[in-house]
């Protein structure tokens, strides 16, 4: 039986997992809950599906008796089923680990801004003191490698791709135009045949939930 990925009908934390499943050629049910009828999740499935820590995204792989929540745990589980997707060597695995946590931090800083009541006043500060240095460091970390771990794709490439695409859609003058290596990196991920194909047909849904200051609608 095909596994199920459950998430809101937005890109958010679900999209890197959708990309990873697409890249690995995993057939899955892409279960999308509507934010406007969130009772389907909150009142129906959240407590009944049997998760240790009920949340979205979730991943149910009945054939292997696996029920997971937490985005990174799901990514690591899927990557773990495919040779090399968590890094080929010890050095690559360390690169995956460190950049995974760095991307998580960048993502959470972005979400904090997006949910902040003083968004308009603190945005400039975030761009200058948080985002810009983080992007420079990420570009430097990538260096001349094609992918974040090294020569081949790992799961963190999809987390980075989605974050960079979102940041660039929000602030087109602050991301790719300032860090060319990151622009080349996302073009490379976008051109992977299965990803290129997915992007042609992917539903046009918002990056974020409706409560975010930006990206909550298409
Ligand atoms: N640490 C969790 C956070 C999950 C989370 O915040 N999920 C949000 C959407 S991004 C949600 O709406 N969860 C549904 C719920 O709280 O029941 C992860 O990384 O997966």
Coordinates of N, CA and C and ligand atoms in Angstrom, one line a residue:
X1 N 0.8 -1.2 0.0 CA 0.0 0.0 0.0 C 0.9 1.3 0.0
X2 N 0.5 2.2 -0.8 CA 1.3 3.4 -0.9 C 1.3 4.2 0.4
X3 N 2.4 4.8 0.8 CA 2.4 5.6 2.0 C 1.6 6.9 1.8
X4 N 1.2 7.5 2.9 CA 0.4 8.8 2.9 C 1.2 9.9 3.5
X5 N 1.3 11.0 2.8 CA 1.8 12.2 3.4 C 0.6 13.1 3.7
X6 N 0.4 13.5 4.9 CA -0.7 14.4 5.3 C -0.1 15.8 5.6
X7 N -0.8 16.8 5.0 CA -0.4 18.2 5.3 C -1.5 19.1 4.8
X8 N -1.4 20.3 5.2 CA -2.3 21.3 4.7 C -2.2 21.5 3.2
X9 N -3.2 22.0 2.6 CA -3.1 22.3 1.1 C -2.3 23.6 0.9
X10 N -1.1 23.6 1.4 CA -0.1 24.7 1.1 C 1.2 24.1 0.9
X11 N 2.2 24.9 0.6 CA 3.6 24.4 0.4 C 4.2 24.1 1.8
X12 N 4.5 25.2 2.5 CA 4.9 25.1 3.9 C 5.9 24.0 4.2
X13 N 5.7 23.3 5.3 CA 6.7 22.2 5.7 C 6.4 20.9 4.9
X14 N 5.4 20.9 4.2 CA 5.1 19.7 3.4 C 5.8 19.6 2.1
X15 N 6.1 20.8 1.5 CA 6.6 20.8 0.2 C 8.0 20.1 0.0
X16 N 9.0 20.3 0.9 CA 10.2 19.6 0.8 C 10.0 18.1 0.8
X17 N 9.1 17.6 1.6 CA 8.8 16.2 1.6 C 8.2 15.7 0.3
X18 N 7.3 16.5 -0.2 CA 6.7 16.1 -1.5 C 7.8 16.1 -2.6
X19 N 8.8 17.0 -2.5 CA 9.9 17.0 -3.5 C 10.7 15.8 -3.3
X20 N 11.0 15.5 -2.1 CA 11.9 14.3 -1.8 C 11.2 13.0 -2.3
X21 N 9.9 12.9 -2.0 CA 9.2 11.7 -2.4 C 9.2 11.6 -4.0
X22 N 9.0 12.8 -4.6 CA 9.0 12.8 -6.0 C 10.4 12.4 -6.6
X23 N 11.4 13.0 -6.0 CA 12.8 12.7 -6.5 C 13.1 11.2 -6.3
X24 N 12.6 10.6 -5.2 CA 12.9 9.2 -5.0 C 12.0 8.2 -5.7
X25 N 11.0 8.8 -6.4 CA 10.1 8.0 -7.2 C 9.2 7.2 -6.3
X26 N 8.9 7.7 -5.1 CA 8.0 7.0 -4.2 C 6.6 7.4 -4.5
X27 N 5.8 6.3 -4.8 CA 4.4 6.6 -5.0 C 3.7 6.8 -3.6
X28 N 2.9 7.9 -3.5 CA 2.4 8.2 -2.2 C 1.0 8.9 -2.4
X29 N 0.2 8.8 -1.3 CA -1.0 9.6 -1.4 C -0.7 11.0 -0.8
X30 N -1.0 12.0 -1.5 CA -0.7 13.4 -1.1 C -2.0 13.9 -0.5
X31 N -2.2 13.6 0.8 CA -3.4 14.0 1.5 C -3.3 15.4 1.9
X32 N -4.1 16.3 1.4 CA -4.1 17.7 1.7 C -5.3 18.2 2.4
X33 N -5.1 18.7 3.6 CA -6.2 19.2 4.4 C -6.4 20.7 4.0
X34 N -7.7 21.0 3.9 CA -8.0 22.4 3.6 C -7.9 23.3 4.8
X35 N -7.1 24.4 4.8 CA -7.1 25.3 6.0 C -8.5 25.8 6.3
X36 N -9.3 25.9 5.3 CA -10.7 26.5 5.6 C -11.6 25.5 6.2
X37 N -11.3 24.2 6.1 CA -12.2 23.3 6.9 C -11.2 22.4 7.8
X38 N -10.5 23.2 8.6 CA -9.5 22.5 9.4 C -10.0 21.5 10.4
X39 N -11.3 21.5 10.6 CA -11.9 20.5 11.6 C -11.6 19.1 11.1
X40 N -11.4 18.9 9.8 CA -11.1 17.5 9.3 C -9.8 17.0 10.0
X41 N -8.9 17.9 10.2 CA -7.7 17.6 10.9 C -7.9 17.7 12.4
X42 N -8.2 18.8 12.8 CA -8.2 19.0 14.3 C -9.3 18.2 15.0
X43 N -10.5 18.1 14.5 CA -11.5 17.3 15.2 C -11.6 15.9 14.8
X44 N -11.1 15.5 13.6 CA -11.2 14.1 13.2 C -9.9 13.3 13.2
X45 N -8.9 13.7 12.4 CA -7.8 12.8 12.3 C -6.7 13.0 13.3
X46 N -6.6 14.2 13.9 CA -5.4 14.5 14.7 C -5.3 13.5 15.9
X47 N -6.4 13.2 16.5 CA -6.2 12.3 17.7 C -6.5 10.8 17.3
X48 N -7.0 10.6 16.1 CA -7.4 9.2 15.8 C -6.4 8.4 15.0
X49 N -5.4 9.0 14.4 CA -4.5 8.3 13.5 C -3.4 7.6 14.2
X50 N -3.2 7.8 15.5 CA -2.2 7.0 16.3 C -0.8 7.5 16.2
X51 N -0.6 8.8 16.2 CA 0.8 9.3 16.2 C 1.3 9.5 17.7
X52 N 2.6 9.4 17.9 CA 3.1 9.8 19.2 C 2.9 11.3 19.5
X53 N 3.2 12.1 18.5 CA 3.1 13.5 18.6 C 2.2 14.1 17.4
X54 N 0.9 14.0 17.6 CA 0.1 14.4 16.4 C 0.3 15.8 15.9
X55 N 0.6 15.8 14.6 CA 0.9 17.1 14.0 C 0.8 17.0 12.5
X56 N 0.9 18.1 11.8 CA 1.1 18.1 10.3 C 2.4 18.8 10.0
X57 N 3.3 18.2 9.1 CA 3.0 17.1 8.3 C 3.1 15.7 9.1
X58 N 2.4 14.7 8.5 CA 2.6 13.4 9.0 C 2.9 12.4 7.8
X59 N 3.4 11.3 8.1 CA 3.8 10.3 7.1 C 3.4 8.9 7.6
X60 N 2.5 8.2 6.9 CA 2.1 6.9 7.3 C 2.6 5.9 6.3
X61 N 3.4 4.9 6.7 CA 3.9 3.9 5.8 C 3.5 2.6 6.4
X62 N 2.3 2.2 6.1 CA 1.7 1.0 6.8 C 2.5 -0.3 6.5
X63 N 3.1 -0.4 5.3 CA 3.8 -1.6 4.9 C 5.0 -1.8 5.9
X64 N 5.6 -0.7 6.4 CA 6.7 -0.8 7.3 C 6.3 -0.5 8.8
X65 N 5.0 -0.4 9.0 CA 4.5 -0.1 10.3 C 5.0 1.2 10.9
X66 N 5.1 2.2 10.1 CA 5.7 3.4 10.5 C 4.6 4.5 10.4
X67 N 4.5 5.3 11.5 CA 3.7 6.5 11.6 C 4.5 7.6 12.2
X68 N 4.8 8.6 11.4 CA 5.7 9.7 11.8 C 5.1 11.0 11.7
X69 N 5.4 11.9 12.6 CA 5.3 13.3 12.4 C 6.6 14.0 12.6
X70 N 6.7 15.3 12.5 CA 7.9 16.1 12.6 C 8.6 16.0 11.2
X71 N 8.7 17.2 10.6 CA 9.2 17.3 9.2 C 10.5 16.6 9.0
X72 N 11.5 16.9 9.9 CA 12.8 16.4 9.7 C 12.9 14.9 9.9
X73 N 12.1 14.4 10.9 CA 12.1 12.9 11.1 C 11.6 12.2 9.8
X74 N 10.6 12.9 9.2 CA 10.0 12.3 8.0 C 11.0 12.3 6.9
X75 N 11.7 13.4 6.7 CA 12.7 13.5 5.6 C 13.8 12.5 5.9
X76 N 14.2 12.4 7.1 CA 15.3 11.5 7.4 C 14.9 10.0 7.1
X77 N 13.7 9.7 7.5 CA 13.2 8.3 7.3 C 13.1 8.0 5.8
X78 N 12.6 8.9 5.0 CA 12.5 8.7 3.5 C 13.9 8.6 2.9
X79 N 14.8 9.6 3.3 CA 16.1 9.6 2.8 C 16.9 8.3 3.2
X80 N 16.6 7.8 4.4 CA 17.3 6.6 4.9 C 17.0 5.3 4.1
X81 N 15.9 5.4 3.3 CA 15.5 4.2 2.5 C 16.3 4.2 1.1
X82 N 17.1 5.3 0.9 CA 17.7 5.4 -0.4 C 19.2 5.7 -0.2
X83 N 20.0 4.9 -0.8 CA 21.5 5.0 -0.7 C 21.9 6.4 -1.0
X84 N 22.7 7.0 -0.1 CA 23.3 8.3 -0.4 C 22.5 9.5 -0.2
X85 N 21.2 9.4 0.1 CA 20.4 10.6 0.2 C 20.6 11.3 1.5
X86 N 21.3 10.7 2.4 CA 21.7 11.4 3.7 C 23.2 11.7 3.7
X87 N 23.8 11.6 2.5 CA 25.3 11.8 2.4 C 26.0 10.5 2.1
X88 N 27.1 10.5 1.3 CA 27.8 9.3 1.0 C 28.9 9.0 2.0
X89 N 29.6 10.0 2.4 CA 30.8 9.8 3.3 C 30.5 10.4 4.6
X90 N 31.4 10.1 5.6 CA 31.2 10.8 6.9 C 31.2 12.3 6.8
X91 N 32.1 12.8 5.9 CA 32.1 14.3 5.8 C 30.8 14.8 5.2
X92 N 30.3 14.1 4.2 CA 29.0 14.5 3.6 C 27.9 14.5 4.7
X93 N 27.9 13.4 5.5 CA 26.8 13.3 6.5 C 26.9 14.4 7.5
X94 N 28.1 14.8 7.8 CA 28.3 16.0 8.8 C 27.8 17.3 8.1
X95 N 28.0 17.4 6.8 CA 27.5 18.6 6.1 C 26.0 18.6 6.1
X96 N 25.4 17.4 5.9 CA 24.0 17.3 5.9 C 23.4 17.7 7.2
X97 N 24.0 17.2 8.3 CA 23.5 17.5 9.6 C 23.6 19.0 10.0
X98 N 24.7 19.6 9.6 CA 24.9 21.0 10.1 C 24.0 21.9 9.3
X99 N 23.9 21.6 8.0 CA 23.1 22.5 7.2 C 21.6 22.3 7.4
X100 N 21.2 21.1 7.8 CA 19.8 20.8 8.2 C 19.4 21.7 9.3
X101 N 20.3 21.8 10.3 CA 20.0 22.6 11.5 C 20.0 24.1 11.2
X102 N 21.0 24.5 10.3 CA 21.1 25.9 9.9 C 19.8 26.3 9.2
X103 N 19.3 25.4 8.3 CA 18.1 25.8 7.5 C 16.9 25.8 8.4
X104 N 16.9 25.0 9.4 CA 15.8 25.0 10.3 C 15.7 26.3 11.1
X105 N 16.9 26.8 11.4 CA 17.0 28.1 12.2 C 16.6 29.2 11.2
X106 N 17.0 29.2 10.0 CA 16.6 30.2 9.1 C 15.1 30.2 8.8
X107 N 14.6 29.1 8.8 CA 13.1 28.9 8.5 C 12.4 29.4 9.7
X108 N 12.8 29.1 10.9 CA 12.1 29.5 12.1 C 12.2 31.1 12.3
X109 N 13.4 31.7 11.9 CA 13.5 33.1 12.0 C 12.5 33.8 11.0
X110 N 12.4 33.2 9.8 CA 11.4 33.7 8.8 C 10.0 33.6 9.4
X111 N 9.6 32.5 9.9 CA 8.3 32.3 10.4 C 8.0 33.3 11.6
X112 N 9.0 33.5 12.5 CA 8.8 34.4 13.6 C 8.5 35.8 13.0
X113 N 9.2 36.2 12.0 CA 8.9 37.6 11.4 C 7.5 37.6 10.8
X114 N 7.1 36.5 10.1 CA 5.9 36.5 9.4 C 4.7 36.5 10.4
X115 N 4.9 36.1 11.6 CA 3.8 36.0 12.6 C 3.9 37.1 13.6
X116 N 4.9 38.0 13.4 CA 5.1 39.1 14.4 C 4.1 40.2 14.3
X117 N 3.6 40.7 15.4 CA 2.6 41.8 15.2 C 3.3 43.1 14.7
X118 N 4.6 43.3 14.9 CA 5.3 44.4 14.4 C 6.1 44.1 13.1
X119 N 5.5 43.2 12.3 CA 6.2 42.8 11.0 C 6.8 44.0 10.3
X120 N 5.9 45.0 10.0 CA 6.4 46.2 9.2 C 7.6 46.9 9.7
X121 N 7.6 47.0 11.1 CA 8.7 47.8 11.6 C 10.0 46.9 11.8
X122 N 9.9 45.6 12.0 CA 11.1 44.8 12.2 C 11.6 44.1 10.9
X123 N 10.9 44.3 9.8 CA 11.3 43.6 8.6 C 12.6 44.0 8.1
X124 N 12.9 45.3 8.1 CA 14.2 45.8 7.5 C 15.4 45.2 8.4
X125 N 15.2 45.2 9.6 CA 16.2 44.7 10.5 C 16.5 43.2 10.3
X126 N 15.4 42.4 10.1 CA 15.5 41.0 9.8 C 16.3 40.8 8.5
X127 N 15.9 41.6 7.4 CA 16.6 41.5 6.1 C 18.1 41.7 6.3
X128 N 18.5 42.8 7.0 CA 19.9 43.2 7.1 C 20.7 42.3 8.1
X129 N 20.1 42.1 9.2 CA 20.9 41.4 10.3 C 20.7 39.9 10.3
X130 N 19.6 39.4 9.8 CA 19.4 37.9 9.8 C 19.5 37.3 8.4
X131 N 18.7 37.7 7.5 CA 18.6 37.0 6.3 C 19.9 37.2 5.4
X132 N 20.3 38.4 5.3 CA 21.5 38.6 4.4 C 22.7 37.9 4.8
X133 N 23.1 38.0 6.1 CA 24.3 37.2 6.5 C 24.1 35.7 6.4
X134 N 22.8 35.2 6.7 CA 22.6 33.7 6.5 C 22.7 33.3 5.1
X135 N 22.3 34.1 4.2 CA 22.4 33.7 2.8 C 23.8 33.7 2.3
X136 N 24.6 34.7 2.7 CA 26.0 34.8 2.4 C 26.7 33.5 2.9
X137 N 26.4 33.1 4.1 CA 27.1 32.0 4.7 C 26.7 30.7 4.0
X138 N 25.4 30.6 3.6 CA 24.9 29.4 2.9 C 25.6 29.3 1.6
X139 N 25.7 30.4 0.9 CA 26.4 30.4 -0.4 C 27.9 30.0 -0.3
X140 N 28.5 30.5 0.8 CA 29.9 30.1 1.1 C 30.0 28.6 1.4
X141 N 29.1 28.1 2.2 CA 29.1 26.7 2.5 C 28.9 25.8 1.3
X142 N 28.1 26.2 0.4 CA 27.9 25.5 -0.9 C 29.2 25.5 -1.7
X143 N 29.8 26.7 -1.7 CA 31.0 26.8 -2.5 C 30.9 26.4 -3.9
X144 N 31.8 25.6 -4.4 CA 31.7 25.2 -5.8 C 31.0 23.8 -6.0
X145 N 30.5 23.3 -4.9 CA 29.8 22.0 -5.0 C 28.5 22.2 -5.7
X146 N 28.0 21.2 -6.5 CA 26.7 21.3 -7.1 C 25.6 21.2 -6.1
X147 N 25.7 20.4 -5.0 CA 24.7 20.2 -4.0 C 25.3 20.5 -2.6
X148 N 24.4 20.6 -1.6 CA 24.9 21.0 -0.3 C 25.9 20.1 0.3
X149 N 25.6 18.7 0.1 CA 26.6 17.8 0.7 C 27.8 17.6 -0.1
X150 N 27.7 17.7 -1.4 CA 28.8 17.5 -2.3 C 28.4 17.3 -3.7
X151 N 28.8 16.2 -4.3 CA 28.5 16.0 -5.7 C 27.1 15.5 -6.0
X152 N 26.5 14.9 -5.0 CA 25.2 14.3 -5.3 C 24.1 14.9 -4.4
X153 N 22.9 14.6 -4.8 CA 21.7 15.2 -4.1 C 21.5 14.5 -2.7
X154 N 21.2 15.3 -1.7 CA 20.7 14.7 -0.4 C 19.4 15.4 0.0
X155 N 18.7 14.9 1.0 CA 17.4 15.4 1.3 C 17.4 16.9 1.7
X156 N 18.6 17.4 2.2 CA 18.6 18.8 2.7 C 18.5 19.7 1.4
X157 N 18.9 19.2 0.3 CA 18.8 20.1 -0.9 C 17.3 20.5 -1.2
X158 N 16.4 19.6 -0.8 CA 15.0 20.0 -1.1 C 14.5 21.0 0.0
X159 N 15.0 20.8 1.2 CA 14.6 21.8 2.2 C 15.2 23.2 1.9
X160 N 16.4 23.2 1.4 CA 17.0 24.5 1.0 C 16.3 25.1 -0.2
X161 N 16.0 24.2 -1.2 CA 15.4 24.7 -2.4 C 14.1 25.4 -2.1
X162 N 13.2 24.8 -1.3 CA 11.9 25.3 -1.0 C 12.1 26.6 -0.2
X163 N 13.0 26.7 0.8 CA 13.2 27.9 1.6 C 13.7 29.0 0.7
X164 N 14.6 28.8 -0.2 CA 15.2 29.8 -1.1 C 14.1 30.3 -2.1
X165 N 13.3 29.4 -2.6 CA 12.3 29.8 -3.5 C 11.3 30.7 -2.8
X166 N 11.0 30.3 -1.6 CA 10.0 31.1 -0.8 C 10.6 32.5 -0.5
X167 N 11.8 32.5 -0.1 CA 12.4 33.8 0.3 C 12.6 34.7 -1.0
X168 N 12.9 34.1 -2.1 CA 13.0 34.8 -3.3 C 11.7 35.4 -3.8
X169 N 10.7 34.6 -3.6 CA 9.3 35.0 -4.0 C 8.9 36.2 -3.2
X170 N 9.3 36.2 -1.9 CA 8.9 37.3 -1.0 C 9.7 38.5 -1.3
X171 N 11.1 38.4 -1.4 CA 12.0 39.5 -1.6 C 12.9 39.3 -2.8
X172 N 12.4 39.5 -4.0 CA 13.2 39.1 -5.2 C 14.5 39.8 -5.3
X173 N 14.7 41.0 -4.6 CA 16.0 41.7 -4.7 C 17.0 41.3 -3.7
X174 N 16.6 40.4 -2.7 CA 17.5 40.1 -1.6 C 18.1 38.7 -1.6
X175 N 17.7 37.9 -2.6 CA 18.1 36.5 -2.5 C 19.0 36.1 -3.7
X176 N 18.4 35.7 -4.8 CA 19.3 35.2 -5.9 C 20.2 36.3 -6.5
X177 N 19.6 37.6 -6.5 CA 20.5 38.6 -7.1 C 21.7 39.0 -6.3
X178 N 21.6 38.6 -5.0 CA 22.8 38.9 -4.1 C 23.7 37.7 -4.0
X179 N 23.2 36.5 -4.1 CA 24.0 35.3 -3.9 C 23.9 34.4 -5.1
X180 N 24.7 34.7 -6.1 CA 24.6 34.0 -7.4 C 24.7 32.4 -7.2
X181 N 25.5 32.0 -6.3 CA 25.7 30.6 -6.1 C 24.4 29.9 -5.7
X182 N 23.6 30.6 -4.9 CA 22.3 30.0 -4.5 C 21.3 30.0 -5.7
X183 N 21.4 31.0 -6.5 CA 20.6 31.0 -7.7 C 20.9 29.8 -8.6
X184 N 22.2 29.6 -8.8 CA 22.6 28.4 -9.6 C 22.2 27.1 -9.0
X185 N 22.3 27.1 -7.6 CA 21.9 25.9 -6.9 C 20.4 25.5 -7.1
X186 N 19.6 26.5 -7.0 CA 18.1 26.2 -7.1 C 17.8 25.9 -8.6
X187 N 18.5 26.5 -9.5 CA 18.3 26.1 -10.9 C 18.7 24.7 -11.2
X188 N 19.7 24.2 -10.5 CA 20.2 22.9 -10.6 C 19.1 21.9 -10.1
X189 N 18.6 22.2 -8.9 CA 17.6 21.4 -8.3 C 16.3 21.4 -9.2
X190 N 15.9 22.6 -9.6 CA 14.8 22.7 -10.5 C 14.9 21.9 -11.8
X191 N 16.1 21.7 -12.2 CA 16.3 21.0 -13.5 C 16.5 19.5 -13.3
X192 N 16.5 19.0 -12.1 CA 16.5 17.5 -12.0 C 15.2 17.0 -12.7
X193 N 15.3 16.0 -13.5 CA 14.2 15.6 -14.4 C 12.9 15.4 -13.6
X194 N 12.9 14.6 -12.5 CA 11.7 14.4 -11.8 C 11.1 15.6 -11.2
X195 N 12.0 16.5 -10.7 CA 11.6 17.7 -10.1 C 11.0 18.7 -11.1
X196 N 11.7 18.8 -12.3 CA 11.2 19.7 -13.3 C 9.8 19.2 -13.7
X197 N 9.6 17.9 -13.8 CA 8.3 17.4 -14.2 C 7.2 17.7 -13.1
X198 N 7.6 17.5 -11.9 CA 6.7 17.8 -10.8 C 6.3 19.3 -10.8
X199 N 7.2 20.1 -11.0 CA 6.9 21.6 -10.9 C 6.0 22.0 -12.0
X200 N 6.0 21.3 -13.1 CA 5.1 21.7 -14.2 C 3.6 21.4 -13.8
X201 N 3.4 20.4 -12.9 CA 2.1 20.0 -12.7 C 1.7 20.2 -11.2
X202 N 2.6 20.7 -10.4 CA 2.3 20.9 -8.9 C 1.1 21.9 -8.8
X203 N 0.2 21.6 -7.8 CA -0.9 22.5 -7.6 C -0.4 23.9 -7.2
X204 N -1.0 24.9 -7.7 CA -0.6 26.3 -7.3 C -1.3 26.7 -6.0
X205 N -0.5 26.4 -4.9 CA -1.1 26.7 -3.6 C -0.1 27.6 -2.9
X206 N -0.6 28.3 -1.8 CA 0.2 29.3 -1.1 C 1.4 28.6 -0.4
X207 N 2.5 29.5 -0.3 CA 3.7 29.0 0.5 C 3.3 28.8 1.9
X208 N 2.5 29.7 2.5 CA 2.3 29.7 3.9 C 0.8 29.6 4.3
X209 N 0.6 29.4 5.6 CA -0.7 29.3 6.1 C -1.4 30.7 6.1
X210 N -2.7 30.8 6.2 CA -3.4 32.1 6.0 C -3.1 33.1 7.1
X211 N -2.5 32.7 8.2 CA -2.2 33.7 9.3 C -0.9 34.4 9.1
X212 N -0.1 34.0 8.1 CA 1.2 34.6 7.9 C 1.0 36.0 7.2
X213 N 1.9 36.9 7.5 CA 1.8 38.3 6.9 C 2.0 38.3 5.4
X214 N 2.7 37.3 4.9 CA 2.9 37.2 3.4 C 2.8 35.7 3.0
X215 N 2.4 35.5 1.8 CA 2.4 34.1 1.3 C 1.3 33.2 1.8
X216 N 0.3 33.8 2.3 CA -0.8 33.0 2.8 C -1.9 32.8 1.8
X217 N -1.7 33.4 0.6 CA -2.7 33.1 -0.5 C -1.9 33.2 -1.8
X218 N -2.5 32.7 -2.9 CA -1.8 32.7 -4.1 C -2.2 33.9 -5.0
Ligands
LIG1 N1 8.0 20.8 14.6 C1 6.9 20.4 13.7 C2 6.0 21.6 13.6 C3 4.7 21.3 12.8 C4 3.8 22.4 12.7 O1 3.9 23.5 13.2 N2 2.7 22.2 11.9 C5 1.7 23.2 11.6 C6 1.8 23.5 10.1 S1 3.4 24.0 9.6 C7 0.3 22.8 11.9 O2 -0.6 23.4 11.5 N3 0.2 21.7 12.6 C8 -1.1 21.1 12.9 C9 -1.4 21.0 14.4 O3 -0.9 21.8 15.2 O4 -2.2 20.1 14.7 C10 7.5 20.0 12.4 O5 8.6 20.5 12.0 O6 6.9 19.2 11.7

